[in-house]
mmCIF file of C-alpha atoms in Angstrom:
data_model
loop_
_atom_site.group_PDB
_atom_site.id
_atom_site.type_symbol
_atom_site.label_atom_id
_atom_site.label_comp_id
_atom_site.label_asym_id
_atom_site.label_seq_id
_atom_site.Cartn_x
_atom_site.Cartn_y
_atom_site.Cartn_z
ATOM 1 C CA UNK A 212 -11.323 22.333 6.127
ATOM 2 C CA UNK A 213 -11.409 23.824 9.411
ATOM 3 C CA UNK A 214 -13.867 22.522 12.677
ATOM 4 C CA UNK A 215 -17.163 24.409 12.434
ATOM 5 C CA UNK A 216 -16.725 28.088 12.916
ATOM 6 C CA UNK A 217 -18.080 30.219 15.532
ATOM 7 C CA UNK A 218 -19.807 32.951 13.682
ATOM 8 C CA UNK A 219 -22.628 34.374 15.826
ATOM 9 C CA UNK A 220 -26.255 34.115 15.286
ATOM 10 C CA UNK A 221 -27.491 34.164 11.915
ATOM 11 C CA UNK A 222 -29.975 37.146 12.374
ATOM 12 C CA UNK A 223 -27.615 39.487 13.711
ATOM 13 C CA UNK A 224 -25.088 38.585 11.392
ATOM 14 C CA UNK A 225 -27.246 39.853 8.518
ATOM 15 C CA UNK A 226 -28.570 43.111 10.810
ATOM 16 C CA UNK A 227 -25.842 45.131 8.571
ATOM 17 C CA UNK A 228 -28.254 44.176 4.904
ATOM 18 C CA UNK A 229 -24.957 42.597 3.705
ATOM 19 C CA UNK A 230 -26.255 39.889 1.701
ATOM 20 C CA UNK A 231 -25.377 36.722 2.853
ATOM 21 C CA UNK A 232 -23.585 35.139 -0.118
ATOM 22 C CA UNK A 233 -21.206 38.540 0.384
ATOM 23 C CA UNK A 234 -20.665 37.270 4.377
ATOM 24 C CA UNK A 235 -19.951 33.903 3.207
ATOM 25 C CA UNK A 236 -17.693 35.263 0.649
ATOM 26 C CA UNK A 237 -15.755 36.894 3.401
ATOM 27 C CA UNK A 238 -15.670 33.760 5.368
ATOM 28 C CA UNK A 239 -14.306 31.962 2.147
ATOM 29 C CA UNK A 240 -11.610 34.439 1.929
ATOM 30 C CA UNK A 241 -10.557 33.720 5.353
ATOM 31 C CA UNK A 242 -11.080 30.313 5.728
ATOM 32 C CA UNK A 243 -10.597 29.118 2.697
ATOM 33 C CA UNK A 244 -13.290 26.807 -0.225
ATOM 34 C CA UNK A 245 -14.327 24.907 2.417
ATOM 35 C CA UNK A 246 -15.612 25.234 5.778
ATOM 36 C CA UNK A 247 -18.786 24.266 8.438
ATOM 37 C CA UNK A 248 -20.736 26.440 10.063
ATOM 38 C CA UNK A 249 -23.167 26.238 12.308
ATOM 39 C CA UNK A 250 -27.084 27.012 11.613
ATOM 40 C CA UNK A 251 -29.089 26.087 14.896
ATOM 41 C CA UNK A 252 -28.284 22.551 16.278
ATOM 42 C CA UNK A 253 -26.991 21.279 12.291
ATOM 43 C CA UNK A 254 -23.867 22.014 10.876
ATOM 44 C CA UNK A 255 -23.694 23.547 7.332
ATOM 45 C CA UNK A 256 -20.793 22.664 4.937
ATOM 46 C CA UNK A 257 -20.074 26.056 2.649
ATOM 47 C CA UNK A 258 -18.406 25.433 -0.418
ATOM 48 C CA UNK A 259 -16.954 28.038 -2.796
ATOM 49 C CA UNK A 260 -14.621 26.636 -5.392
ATOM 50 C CA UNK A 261 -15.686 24.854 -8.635
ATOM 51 C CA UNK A 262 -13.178 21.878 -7.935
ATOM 52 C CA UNK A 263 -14.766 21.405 -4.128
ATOM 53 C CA UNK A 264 -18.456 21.042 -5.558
ATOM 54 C CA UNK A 265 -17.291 19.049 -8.620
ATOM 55 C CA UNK A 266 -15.929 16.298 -5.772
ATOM 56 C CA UNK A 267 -19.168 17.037 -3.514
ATOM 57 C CA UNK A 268 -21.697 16.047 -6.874
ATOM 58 C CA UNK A 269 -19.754 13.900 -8.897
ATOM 59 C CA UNK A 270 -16.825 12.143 -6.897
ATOM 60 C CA UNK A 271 -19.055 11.597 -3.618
ATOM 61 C CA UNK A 272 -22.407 12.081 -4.417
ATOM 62 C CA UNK A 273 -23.640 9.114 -2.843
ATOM 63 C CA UNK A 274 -22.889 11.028 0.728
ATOM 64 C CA UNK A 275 -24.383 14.590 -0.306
ATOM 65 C CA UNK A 276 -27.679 12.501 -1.672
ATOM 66 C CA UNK A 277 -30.055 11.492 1.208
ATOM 67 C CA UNK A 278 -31.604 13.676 3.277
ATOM 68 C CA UNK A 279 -31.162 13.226 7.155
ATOM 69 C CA UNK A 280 -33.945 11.350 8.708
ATOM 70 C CA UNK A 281 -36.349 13.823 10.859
ATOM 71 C CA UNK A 282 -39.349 13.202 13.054
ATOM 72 C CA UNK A 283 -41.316 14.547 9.973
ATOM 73 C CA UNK A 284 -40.753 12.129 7.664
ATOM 74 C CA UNK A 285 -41.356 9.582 10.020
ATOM 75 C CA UNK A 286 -44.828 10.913 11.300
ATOM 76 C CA UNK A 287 -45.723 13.347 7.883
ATOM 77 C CA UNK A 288 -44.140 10.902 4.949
ATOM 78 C CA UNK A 289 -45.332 7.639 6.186
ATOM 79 C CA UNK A 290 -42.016 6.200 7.810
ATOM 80 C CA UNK A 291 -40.498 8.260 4.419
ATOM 81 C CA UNK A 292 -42.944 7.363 1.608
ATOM 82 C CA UNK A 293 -43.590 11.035 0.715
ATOM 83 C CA UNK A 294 -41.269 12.052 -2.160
ATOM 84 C CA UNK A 295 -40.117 15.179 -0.811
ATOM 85 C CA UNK A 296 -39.161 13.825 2.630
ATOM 86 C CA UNK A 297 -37.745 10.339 1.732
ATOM 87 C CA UNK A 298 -33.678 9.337 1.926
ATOM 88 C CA UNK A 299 -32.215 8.333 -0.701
ATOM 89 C CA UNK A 300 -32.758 4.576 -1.925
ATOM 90 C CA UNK A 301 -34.386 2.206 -4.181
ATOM 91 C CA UNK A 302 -37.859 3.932 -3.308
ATOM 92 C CA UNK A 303 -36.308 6.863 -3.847
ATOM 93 C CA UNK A 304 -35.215 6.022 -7.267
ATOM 94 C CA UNK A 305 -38.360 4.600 -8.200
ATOM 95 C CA UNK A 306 -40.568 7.337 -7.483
ATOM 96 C CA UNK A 307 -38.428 10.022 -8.795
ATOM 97 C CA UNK A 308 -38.645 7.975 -12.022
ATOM 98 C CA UNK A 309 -42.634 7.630 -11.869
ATOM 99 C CA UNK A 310 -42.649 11.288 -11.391
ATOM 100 C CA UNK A 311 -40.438 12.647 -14.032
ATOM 101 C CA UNK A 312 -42.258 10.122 -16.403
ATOM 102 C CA UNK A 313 -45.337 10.100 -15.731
ATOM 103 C CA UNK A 314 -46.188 13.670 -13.946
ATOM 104 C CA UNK A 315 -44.051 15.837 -15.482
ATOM 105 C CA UNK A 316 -42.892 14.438 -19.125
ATOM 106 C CA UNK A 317 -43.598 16.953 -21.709
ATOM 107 C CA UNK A 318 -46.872 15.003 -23.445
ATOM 108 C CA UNK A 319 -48.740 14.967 -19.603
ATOM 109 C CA UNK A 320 -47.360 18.884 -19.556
ATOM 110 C CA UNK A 321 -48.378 19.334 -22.784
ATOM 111 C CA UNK A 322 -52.103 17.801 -22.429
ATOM 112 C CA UNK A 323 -52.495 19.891 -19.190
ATOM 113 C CA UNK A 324 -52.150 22.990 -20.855
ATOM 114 C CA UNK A 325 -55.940 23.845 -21.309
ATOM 115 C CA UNK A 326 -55.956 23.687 -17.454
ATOM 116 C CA UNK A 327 -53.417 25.762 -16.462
ATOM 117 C CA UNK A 328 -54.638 28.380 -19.162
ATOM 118 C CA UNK A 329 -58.505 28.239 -17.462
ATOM 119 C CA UNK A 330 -57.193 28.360 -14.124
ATOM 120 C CA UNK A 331 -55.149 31.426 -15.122
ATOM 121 C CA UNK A 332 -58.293 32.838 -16.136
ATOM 122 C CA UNK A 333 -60.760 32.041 -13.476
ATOM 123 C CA UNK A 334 -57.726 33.283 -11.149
ATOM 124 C CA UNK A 335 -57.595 37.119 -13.227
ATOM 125 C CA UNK A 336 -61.527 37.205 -13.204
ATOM 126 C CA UNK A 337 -61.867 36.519 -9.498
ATOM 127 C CA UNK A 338 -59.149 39.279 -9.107
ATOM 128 C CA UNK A 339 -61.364 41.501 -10.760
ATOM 129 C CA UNK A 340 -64.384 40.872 -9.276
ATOM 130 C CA UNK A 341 -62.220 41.303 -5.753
ATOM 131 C CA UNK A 342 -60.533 44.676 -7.353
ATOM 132 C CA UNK A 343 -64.030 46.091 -8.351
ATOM 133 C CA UNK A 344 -66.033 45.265 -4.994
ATOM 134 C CA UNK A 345 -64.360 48.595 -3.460
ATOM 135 C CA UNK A 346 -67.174 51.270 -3.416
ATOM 136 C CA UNK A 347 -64.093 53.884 -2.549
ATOM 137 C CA UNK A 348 -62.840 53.161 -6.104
ATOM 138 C CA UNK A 349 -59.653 51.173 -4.382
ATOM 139 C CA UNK A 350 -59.538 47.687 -2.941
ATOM 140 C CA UNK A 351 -56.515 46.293 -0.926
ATOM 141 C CA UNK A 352 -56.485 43.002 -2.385
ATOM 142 C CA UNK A 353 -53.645 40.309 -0.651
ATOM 143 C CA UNK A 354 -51.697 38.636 -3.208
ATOM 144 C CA UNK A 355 -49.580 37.059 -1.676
ATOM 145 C CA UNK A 356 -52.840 34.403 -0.147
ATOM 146 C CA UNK A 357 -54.216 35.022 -4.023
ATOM 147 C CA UNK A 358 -51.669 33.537 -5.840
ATOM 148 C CA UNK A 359 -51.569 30.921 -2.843
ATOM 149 C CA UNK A 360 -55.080 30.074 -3.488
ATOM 150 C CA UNK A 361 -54.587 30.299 -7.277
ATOM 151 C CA UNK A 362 -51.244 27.495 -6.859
ATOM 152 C CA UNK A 363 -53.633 25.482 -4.771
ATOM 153 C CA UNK A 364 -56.888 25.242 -7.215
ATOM 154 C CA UNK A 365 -54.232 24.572 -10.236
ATOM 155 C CA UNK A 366 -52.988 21.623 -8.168
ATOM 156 C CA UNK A 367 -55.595 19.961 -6.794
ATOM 157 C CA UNK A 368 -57.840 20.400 -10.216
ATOM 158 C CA UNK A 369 -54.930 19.120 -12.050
ATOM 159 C CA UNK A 370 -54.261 15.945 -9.512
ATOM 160 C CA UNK A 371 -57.760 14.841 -9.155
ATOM 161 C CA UNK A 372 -59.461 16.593 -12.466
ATOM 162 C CA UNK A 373 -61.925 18.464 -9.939
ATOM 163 C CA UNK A 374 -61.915 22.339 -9.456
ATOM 164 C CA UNK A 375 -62.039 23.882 -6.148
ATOM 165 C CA UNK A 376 -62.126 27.359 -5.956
ATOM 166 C CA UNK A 377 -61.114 29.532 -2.927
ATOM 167 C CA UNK A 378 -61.172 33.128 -3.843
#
């Protein structure tokens, strides 16, 4: 495994529309299955054989598992009680449990159904409405904030049971 290599910045790197995973193919090919880079002020570890990820997942996964600890886990996760931004542990454990068995088992999925299906609905007929409010026969309509707001009403009426609706 060599030291961290020097390989410029990361935008200009990819100014050429070679797709990354070709770049870090070439790398491989010099450098061989495994190597650092740089990305910012963190290090990246790049690995391209089979064998190398079976030891990274299996053999030392204990290492690869925790996340480093940031300022935003501290200050956003409650000192790490968020599920998405706490390390690895007991808590960890327990609360990926909870939420595989109790969020996202296939009877809770299942019983949700209805919800997703009328949110799916009210989400089309709002497009509609949106679509048909052009008097030039066209309407510029931004999807990418209407599936945002679509995501957000399906989660927060399927957390608390209460619709809110931002179209």
């Amino acid at each position: 495994m060599s030291s961290g290599l020097l390989s410029g910045h990361l935008l200009l790197i990819l100014k050429d529309r070679v797709p990354l995973f070709r770049i870090l193919g070439a790398m491989t090919d010099k450098h061989g299955p495994v190597f650092t880079i740089q990305l910012g002020t963190k290090p990246a570890l790049v690995v391209s054989s089979w064998e190398a990820v079976k030891d990274c997942f299996k053999t030392n996964d204990r290492v690869f598992m925790t996340r480093p600890s940031c300022i935003a886990s501290k200050y956003l996760g409650y000192n790490g009680a968020l599920f998405g931004l706490s390390p690895y542990g007991p808590y960890w454990r327990d609360i990926r449990k909870l939420a595989i068995l109790e969020l996202l088992s296939n009877t809770r999925l299942e019983q949700l159904k209805h919800v997703r299906a009328s949110e799916v609905e009210t989400g089309v007929r709002n497009l509609y409405v949106l679509c048909t409010n052009g008097r030039t026969g066209s309407t510029v309509v931004d999807m990418d904030q209407w599936f945002s707001n679509m995501r957000m009403n399906l989660m927060i009426r399927m957390i608390p049971g209460k619709p809110l609706i931002i179209f």
